[in-house]
CSV table of C-alpha atoms in Angstrom, one decimal:
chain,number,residue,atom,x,y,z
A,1,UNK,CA,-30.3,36.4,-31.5
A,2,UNK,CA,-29.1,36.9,-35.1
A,3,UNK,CA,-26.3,34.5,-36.7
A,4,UNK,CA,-22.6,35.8,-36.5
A,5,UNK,CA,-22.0,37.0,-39.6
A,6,UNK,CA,-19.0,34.8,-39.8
A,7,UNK,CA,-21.0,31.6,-39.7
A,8,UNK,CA,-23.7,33.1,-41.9
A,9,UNK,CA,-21.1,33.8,-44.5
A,10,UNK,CA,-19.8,30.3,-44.2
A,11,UNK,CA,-23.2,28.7,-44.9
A,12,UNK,CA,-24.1,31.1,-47.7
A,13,UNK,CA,-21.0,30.2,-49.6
A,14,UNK,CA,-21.2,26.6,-48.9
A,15,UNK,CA,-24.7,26.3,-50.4
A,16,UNK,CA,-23.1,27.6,-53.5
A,17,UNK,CA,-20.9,24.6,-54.0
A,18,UNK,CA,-22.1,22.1,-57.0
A,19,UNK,CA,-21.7,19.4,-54.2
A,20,UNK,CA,-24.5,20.8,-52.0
A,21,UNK,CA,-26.7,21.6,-54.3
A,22,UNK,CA,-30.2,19.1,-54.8
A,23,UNK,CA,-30.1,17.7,-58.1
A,24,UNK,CA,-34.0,18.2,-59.6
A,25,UNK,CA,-33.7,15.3,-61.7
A,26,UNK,CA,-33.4,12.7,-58.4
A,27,UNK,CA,-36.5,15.5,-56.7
A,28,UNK,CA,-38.6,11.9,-56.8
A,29,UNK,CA,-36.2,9.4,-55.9
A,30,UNK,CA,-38.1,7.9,-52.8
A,31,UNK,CA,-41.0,6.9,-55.0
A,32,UNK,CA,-38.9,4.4,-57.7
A,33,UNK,CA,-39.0,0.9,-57.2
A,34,UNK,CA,-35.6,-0.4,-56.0
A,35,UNK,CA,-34.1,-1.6,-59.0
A,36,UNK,CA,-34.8,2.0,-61.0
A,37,UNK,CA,-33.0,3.4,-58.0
A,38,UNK,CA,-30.5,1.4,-58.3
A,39,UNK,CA,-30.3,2.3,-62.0
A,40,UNK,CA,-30.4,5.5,-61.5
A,41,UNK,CA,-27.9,5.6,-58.7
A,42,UNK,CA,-25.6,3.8,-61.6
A,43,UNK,CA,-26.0,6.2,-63.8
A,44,UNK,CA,-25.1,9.2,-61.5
A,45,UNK,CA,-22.1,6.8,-61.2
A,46,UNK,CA,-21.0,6.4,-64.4
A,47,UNK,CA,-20.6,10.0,-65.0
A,48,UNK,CA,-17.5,10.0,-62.5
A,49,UNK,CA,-15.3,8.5,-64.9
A,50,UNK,CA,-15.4,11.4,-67.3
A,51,UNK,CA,-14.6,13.5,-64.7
A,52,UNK,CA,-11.9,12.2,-63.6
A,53,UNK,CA,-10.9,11.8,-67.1
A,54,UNK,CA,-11.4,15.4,-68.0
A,55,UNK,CA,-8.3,16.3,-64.8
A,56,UNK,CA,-5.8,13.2,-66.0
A,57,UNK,CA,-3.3,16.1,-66.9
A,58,UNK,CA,-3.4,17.7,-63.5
A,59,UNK,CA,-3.1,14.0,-61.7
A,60,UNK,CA,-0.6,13.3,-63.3
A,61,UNK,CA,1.5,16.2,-62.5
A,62,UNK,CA,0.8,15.6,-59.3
A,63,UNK,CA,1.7,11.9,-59.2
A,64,UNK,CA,5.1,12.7,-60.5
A,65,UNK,CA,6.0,15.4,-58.2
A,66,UNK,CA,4.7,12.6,-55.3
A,67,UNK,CA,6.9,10.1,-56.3
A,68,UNK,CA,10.0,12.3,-57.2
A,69,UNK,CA,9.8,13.0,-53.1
A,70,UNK,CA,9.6,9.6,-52.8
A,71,UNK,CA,12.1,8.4,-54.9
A,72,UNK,CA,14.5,10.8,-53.0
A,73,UNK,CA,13.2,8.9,-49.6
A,74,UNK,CA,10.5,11.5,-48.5
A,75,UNK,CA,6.6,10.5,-47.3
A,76,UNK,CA,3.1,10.5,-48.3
A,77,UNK,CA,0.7,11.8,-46.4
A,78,UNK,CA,-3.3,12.1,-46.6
A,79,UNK,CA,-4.8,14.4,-45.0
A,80,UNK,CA,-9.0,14.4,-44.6
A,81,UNK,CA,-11.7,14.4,-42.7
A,82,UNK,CA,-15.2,12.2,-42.9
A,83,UNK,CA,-15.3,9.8,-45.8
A,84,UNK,CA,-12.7,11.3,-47.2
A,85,UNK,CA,-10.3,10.7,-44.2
A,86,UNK,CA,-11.5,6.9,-44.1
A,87,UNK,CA,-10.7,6.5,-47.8
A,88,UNK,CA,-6.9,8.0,-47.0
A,89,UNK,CA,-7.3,5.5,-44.4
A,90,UNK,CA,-7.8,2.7,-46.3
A,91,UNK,CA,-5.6,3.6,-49.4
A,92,UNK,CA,-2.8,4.2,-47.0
A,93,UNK,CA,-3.6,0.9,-45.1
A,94,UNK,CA,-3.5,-1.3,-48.3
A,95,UNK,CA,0.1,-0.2,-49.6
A,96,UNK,CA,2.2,-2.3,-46.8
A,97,UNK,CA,0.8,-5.5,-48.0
A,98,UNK,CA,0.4,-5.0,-51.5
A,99,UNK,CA,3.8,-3.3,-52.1
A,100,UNK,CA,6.0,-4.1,-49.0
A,101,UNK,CA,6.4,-0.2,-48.5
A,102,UNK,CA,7.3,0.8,-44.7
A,103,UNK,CA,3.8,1.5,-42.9
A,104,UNK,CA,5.6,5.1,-41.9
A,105,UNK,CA,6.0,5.8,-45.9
A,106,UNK,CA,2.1,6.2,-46.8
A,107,UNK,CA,0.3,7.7,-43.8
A,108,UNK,CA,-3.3,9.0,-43.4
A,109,UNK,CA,-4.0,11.9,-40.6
A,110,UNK,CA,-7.8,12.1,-40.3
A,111,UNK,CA,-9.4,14.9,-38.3
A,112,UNK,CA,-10.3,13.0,-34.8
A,113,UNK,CA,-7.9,10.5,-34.9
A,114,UNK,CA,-8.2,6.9,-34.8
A,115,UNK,CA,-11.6,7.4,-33.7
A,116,UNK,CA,-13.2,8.5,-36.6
A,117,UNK,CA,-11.6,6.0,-38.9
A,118,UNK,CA,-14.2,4.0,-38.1
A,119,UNK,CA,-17.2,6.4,-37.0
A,120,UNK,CA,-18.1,10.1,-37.4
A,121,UNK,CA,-16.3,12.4,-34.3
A,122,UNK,CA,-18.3,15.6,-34.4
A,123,UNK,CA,-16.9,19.0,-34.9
A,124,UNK,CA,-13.1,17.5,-35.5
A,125,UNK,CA,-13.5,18.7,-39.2
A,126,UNK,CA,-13.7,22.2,-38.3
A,127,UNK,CA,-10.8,22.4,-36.2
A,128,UNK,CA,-8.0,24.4,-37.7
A,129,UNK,CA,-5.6,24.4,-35.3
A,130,UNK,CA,-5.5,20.5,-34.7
A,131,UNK,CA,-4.8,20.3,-38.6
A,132,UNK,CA,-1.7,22.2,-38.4
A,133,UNK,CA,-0.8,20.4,-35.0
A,134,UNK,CA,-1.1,16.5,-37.0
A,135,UNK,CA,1.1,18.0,-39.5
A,136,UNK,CA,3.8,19.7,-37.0
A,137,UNK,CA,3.4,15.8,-35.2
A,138,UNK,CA,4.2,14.2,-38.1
A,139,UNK,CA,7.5,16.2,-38.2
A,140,UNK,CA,6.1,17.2,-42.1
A,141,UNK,CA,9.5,18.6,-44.0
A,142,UNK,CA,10.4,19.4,-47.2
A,143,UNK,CA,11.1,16.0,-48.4
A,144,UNK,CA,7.8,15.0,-47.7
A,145,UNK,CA,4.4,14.9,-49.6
A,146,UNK,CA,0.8,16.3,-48.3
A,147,UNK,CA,-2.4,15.4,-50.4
A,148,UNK,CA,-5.5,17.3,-48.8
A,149,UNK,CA,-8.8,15.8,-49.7
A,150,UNK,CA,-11.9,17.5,-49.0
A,151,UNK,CA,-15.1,17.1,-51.4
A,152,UNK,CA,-16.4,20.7,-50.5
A,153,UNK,CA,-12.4,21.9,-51.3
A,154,UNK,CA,-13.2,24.0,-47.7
A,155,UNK,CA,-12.5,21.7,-44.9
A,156,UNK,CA,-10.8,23.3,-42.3
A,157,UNK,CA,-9.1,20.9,-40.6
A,158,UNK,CA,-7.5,19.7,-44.4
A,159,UNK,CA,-6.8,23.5,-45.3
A,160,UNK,CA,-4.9,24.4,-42.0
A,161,UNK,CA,-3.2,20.9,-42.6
A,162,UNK,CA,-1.9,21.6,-46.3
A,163,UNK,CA,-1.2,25.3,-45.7
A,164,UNK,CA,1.3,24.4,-42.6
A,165,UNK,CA,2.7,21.6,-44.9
A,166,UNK,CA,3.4,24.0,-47.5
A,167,UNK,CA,4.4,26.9,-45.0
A,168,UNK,CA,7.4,24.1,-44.2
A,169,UNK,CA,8.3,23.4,-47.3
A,170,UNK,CA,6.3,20.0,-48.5
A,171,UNK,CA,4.9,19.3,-51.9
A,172,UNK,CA,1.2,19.7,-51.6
A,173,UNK,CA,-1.8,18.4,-53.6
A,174,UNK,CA,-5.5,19.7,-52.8
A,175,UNK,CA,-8.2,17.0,-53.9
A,176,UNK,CA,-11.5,18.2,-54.3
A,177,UNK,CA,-14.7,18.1,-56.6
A,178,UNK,CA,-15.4,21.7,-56.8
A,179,UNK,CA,-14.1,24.4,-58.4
A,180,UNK,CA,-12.2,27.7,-57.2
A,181,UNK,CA,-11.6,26.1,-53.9
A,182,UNK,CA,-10.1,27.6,-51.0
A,183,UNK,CA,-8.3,24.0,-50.8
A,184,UNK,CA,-7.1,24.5,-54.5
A,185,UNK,CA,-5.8,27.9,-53.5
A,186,UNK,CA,-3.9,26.9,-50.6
A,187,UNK,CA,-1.8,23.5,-52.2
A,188,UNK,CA,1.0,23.7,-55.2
A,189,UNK,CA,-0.8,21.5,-57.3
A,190,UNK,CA,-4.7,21.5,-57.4
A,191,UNK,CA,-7.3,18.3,-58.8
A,192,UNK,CA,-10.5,19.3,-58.7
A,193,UNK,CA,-12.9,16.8,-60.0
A,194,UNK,CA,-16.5,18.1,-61.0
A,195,UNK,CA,-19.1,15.9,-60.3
A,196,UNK,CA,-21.8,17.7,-59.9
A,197,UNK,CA,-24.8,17.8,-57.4
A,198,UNK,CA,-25.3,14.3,-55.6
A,199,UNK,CA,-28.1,11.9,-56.0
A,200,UNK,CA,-29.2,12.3,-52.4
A,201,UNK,CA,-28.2,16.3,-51.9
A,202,UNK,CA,-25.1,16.6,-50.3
A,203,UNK,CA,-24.0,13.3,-49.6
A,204,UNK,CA,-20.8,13.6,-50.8
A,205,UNK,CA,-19.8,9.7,-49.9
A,206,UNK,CA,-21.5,9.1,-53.1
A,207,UNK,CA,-20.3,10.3,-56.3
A,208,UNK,CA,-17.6,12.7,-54.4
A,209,UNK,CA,-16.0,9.8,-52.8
A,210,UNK,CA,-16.1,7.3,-55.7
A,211,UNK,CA,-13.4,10.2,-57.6
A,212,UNK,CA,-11.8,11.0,-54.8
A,213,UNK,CA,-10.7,6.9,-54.4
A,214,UNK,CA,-10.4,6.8,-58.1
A,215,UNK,CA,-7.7,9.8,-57.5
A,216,UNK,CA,-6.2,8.0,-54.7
A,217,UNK,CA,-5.7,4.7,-56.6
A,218,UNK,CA,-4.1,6.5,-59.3
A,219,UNK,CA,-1.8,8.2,-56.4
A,220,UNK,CA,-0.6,5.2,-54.9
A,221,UNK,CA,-0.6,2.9,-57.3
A,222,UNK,CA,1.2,4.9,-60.0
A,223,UNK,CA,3.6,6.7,-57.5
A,224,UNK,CA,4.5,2.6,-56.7
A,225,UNK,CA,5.1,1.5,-60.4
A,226,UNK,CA,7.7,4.8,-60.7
A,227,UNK,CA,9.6,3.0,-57.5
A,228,UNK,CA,9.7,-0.2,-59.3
A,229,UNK,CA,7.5,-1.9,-57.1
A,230,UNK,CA,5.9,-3.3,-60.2
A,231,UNK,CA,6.5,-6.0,-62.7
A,232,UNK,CA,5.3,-5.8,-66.2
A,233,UNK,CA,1.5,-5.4,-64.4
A,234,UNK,CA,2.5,-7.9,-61.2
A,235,UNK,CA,2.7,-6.8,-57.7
A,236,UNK,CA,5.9,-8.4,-57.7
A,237,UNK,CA,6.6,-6.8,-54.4
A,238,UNK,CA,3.6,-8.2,-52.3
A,239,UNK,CA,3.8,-9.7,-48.9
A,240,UNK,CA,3.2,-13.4,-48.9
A,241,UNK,CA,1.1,-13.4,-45.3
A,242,UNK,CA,-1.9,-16.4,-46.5
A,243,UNK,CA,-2.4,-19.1,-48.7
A,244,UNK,CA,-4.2,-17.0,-51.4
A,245,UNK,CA,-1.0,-15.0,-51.9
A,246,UNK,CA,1.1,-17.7,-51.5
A,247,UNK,CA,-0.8,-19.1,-54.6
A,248,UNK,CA,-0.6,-15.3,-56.6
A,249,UNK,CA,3.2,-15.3,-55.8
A,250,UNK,CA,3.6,-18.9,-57.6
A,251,UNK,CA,1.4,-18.2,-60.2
A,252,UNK,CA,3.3,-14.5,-60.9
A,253,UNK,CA,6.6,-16.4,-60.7
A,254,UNK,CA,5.5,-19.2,-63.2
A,255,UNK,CA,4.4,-16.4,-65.5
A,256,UNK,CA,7.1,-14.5,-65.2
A,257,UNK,CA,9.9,-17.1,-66.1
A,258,UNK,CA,8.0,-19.9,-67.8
A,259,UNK,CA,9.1,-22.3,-64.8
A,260,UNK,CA,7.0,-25.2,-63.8
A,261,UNK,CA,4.6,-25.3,-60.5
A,262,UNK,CA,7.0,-27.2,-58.4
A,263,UNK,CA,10.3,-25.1,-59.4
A,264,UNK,CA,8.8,-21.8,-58.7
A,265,UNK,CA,7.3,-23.2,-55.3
A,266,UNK,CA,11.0,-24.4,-54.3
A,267,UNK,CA,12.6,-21.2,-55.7
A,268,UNK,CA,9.7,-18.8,-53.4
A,269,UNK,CA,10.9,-20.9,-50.7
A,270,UNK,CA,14.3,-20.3,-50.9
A,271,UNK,CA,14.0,-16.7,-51.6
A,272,UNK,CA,12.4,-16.2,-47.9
A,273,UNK,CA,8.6,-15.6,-50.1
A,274,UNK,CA,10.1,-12.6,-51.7
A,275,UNK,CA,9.1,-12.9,-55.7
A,276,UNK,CA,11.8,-10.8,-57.2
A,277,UNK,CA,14.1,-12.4,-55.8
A,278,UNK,CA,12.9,-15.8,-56.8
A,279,UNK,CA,12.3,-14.6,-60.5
A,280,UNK,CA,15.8,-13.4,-61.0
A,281,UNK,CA,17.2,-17.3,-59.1
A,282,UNK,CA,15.2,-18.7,-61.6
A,283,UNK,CA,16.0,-16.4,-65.1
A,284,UNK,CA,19.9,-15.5,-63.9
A,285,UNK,CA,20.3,-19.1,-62.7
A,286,UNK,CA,21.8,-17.5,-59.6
A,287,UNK,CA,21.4,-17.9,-55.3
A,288,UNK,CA,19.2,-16.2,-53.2
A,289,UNK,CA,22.3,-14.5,-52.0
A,290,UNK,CA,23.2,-13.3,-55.2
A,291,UNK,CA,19.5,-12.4,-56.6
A,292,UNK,CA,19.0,-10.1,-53.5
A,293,UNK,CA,22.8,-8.6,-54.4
A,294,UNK,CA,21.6,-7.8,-58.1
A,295,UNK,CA,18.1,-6.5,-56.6
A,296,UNK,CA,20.1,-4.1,-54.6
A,297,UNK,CA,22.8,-2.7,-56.9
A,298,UNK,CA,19.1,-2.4,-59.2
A,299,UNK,CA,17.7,-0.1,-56.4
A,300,UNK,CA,14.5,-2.5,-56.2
A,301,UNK,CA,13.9,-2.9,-60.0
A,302,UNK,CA,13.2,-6.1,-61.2
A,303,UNK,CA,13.5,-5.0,-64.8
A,304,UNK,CA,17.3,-3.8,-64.0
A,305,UNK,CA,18.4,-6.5,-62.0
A,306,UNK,CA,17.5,-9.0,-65.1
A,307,UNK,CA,19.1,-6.7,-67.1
A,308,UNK,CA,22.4,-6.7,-65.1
């Protein structure tokens, strides 16, 4: 029985992609000794930055429109599938704790649910119609943000998804690391990172994934320092949850204001662990009470409630 010429198409054009295609220079890779694999591995690496690099203009246009939505009190949402889905995952995941941001502001939506977030689910990637459903369950609006990641740029699930984001009004950013993709096509702004065929063909959880997490960095961690969730370069809004941040908060406060070890222990303390507010105790000379007041009529900004 022939191939539905659907399918055929599908698997003609994806062979095309610079992601699928074997590399000739890594045709002997199985024969190097470990440590020139592991050299050349590095290498292949060390090309990402550049690429990256050469799309800084487009990520940060998208940045800015992601945190203008945010400023205004819309979401962030990641939409993938595969590794790329795990690394929405985990960016996602690490903003709570590192910035105190509400776990409902940074979301990831992975084709197959929590299931694949920590193991393939077969076949969920392909599904169209469940990526337009995780974005109609999210209640997705046009306050909100959708970043679609997808190394090939044709993932269905992450196309339907940023397509029915756009179709109801979101901002939405297509992440890939081809060119010309159907991803690109169907989001407002488009990164596309070229990085070229992978050391081990098509394993896009190499090089692919290394600038698709060097993109999501950027993403969070910029859209965070626009909200004023960042000091000078501290995370001045971190939880304190262990003893290891408990340290980092004393040693950022101590920084900060040139107080001694004990003072900006006693001032953390009183300030319920939050740093900003113990910085501005300590530099305004003022309460708890009245530090979180300044912090407040400052919209968050340490730099403005100083300033005040």
């Amino acid at each position: 029985m022939s191939e539905p010429t659907e399918r055929l198409e599908a698997r003609t054009l994806l062979a095309m992609l610079a992601t699928e295609r074997a590399d000739p220079r890594y045709a002997g890779i199985e024969g190097l000794s470990t440590l020139d694999l592991a050299r050349t591995m590095n290498e292949a690496d060390a090309s990402v930055s550049a690429a990256v690099a050469a799309v800084l203009p487009d990520v940060a246009a998208a940045i800015d429109a992601v945190a203008d939505r945010l400023a205004k009190g819309g979401r962030l949402r990641y939409v993938g599938a595969g590794t790329a889905g795990r690394m929405a995952v985990m960016d996602a995941a690490e903003c709570p704790p590192t910035f105190s941001t509400d776990p409902e502001l940074i979301k990831a939506l992975i084709a197959g649910g929590k299931a694949a977030e920590g193991g393939a689910v077969e076949g969920t990637e392909d599904d169209e119609a469940a990526g337009e459903a995780a974005i109609a369950a999210d209640g997705i609006g046009p306050a909100d943000a959708v970043v679609g990641l997808a190394a090939s740029g044709r993932t269905p699930f992450v196309v339907a998804a940023v397509r029915e984001a756009r179709r109801r009004g979101a901002l939405t950013v297509g992440l890939s690391c081809n060119t010309g993709t159907v991803l690109s096509d169907a989001a407002e702004h488009r990164i596309e990172v070229e990085v070229g065929p992978e050391v081990v063909a098509g394993s896009t959880r190499l090089k692919s994934g290394t600038a698709q997490k060097f993109v999501l960095n950027m993403i969070s961690t910029i859209s965070m320092v626009r909200l004023g969730k960042v000091y000078r370069n501290y995370m001045v809004d971190m939880k304190v949850a262990n003893q290891k941040l408990a340290a980092r908060a004393v040693r950022m406060i101590r920084e900060i204001t040139g107080a001694g070890p004990e003072e900006a222990e006693a001032a953390l303390a009183a300030s319920g662990d939050r740093v900003k507010t113990a910085v501005v105790m300590l530099e305004l000379g003022v309460s708890a009470a009245d530090a979180e007041a300044r912090l407040v009529l400052a919209e968050g900004r340490l730099s403005g409630a100083l300033a005040a």
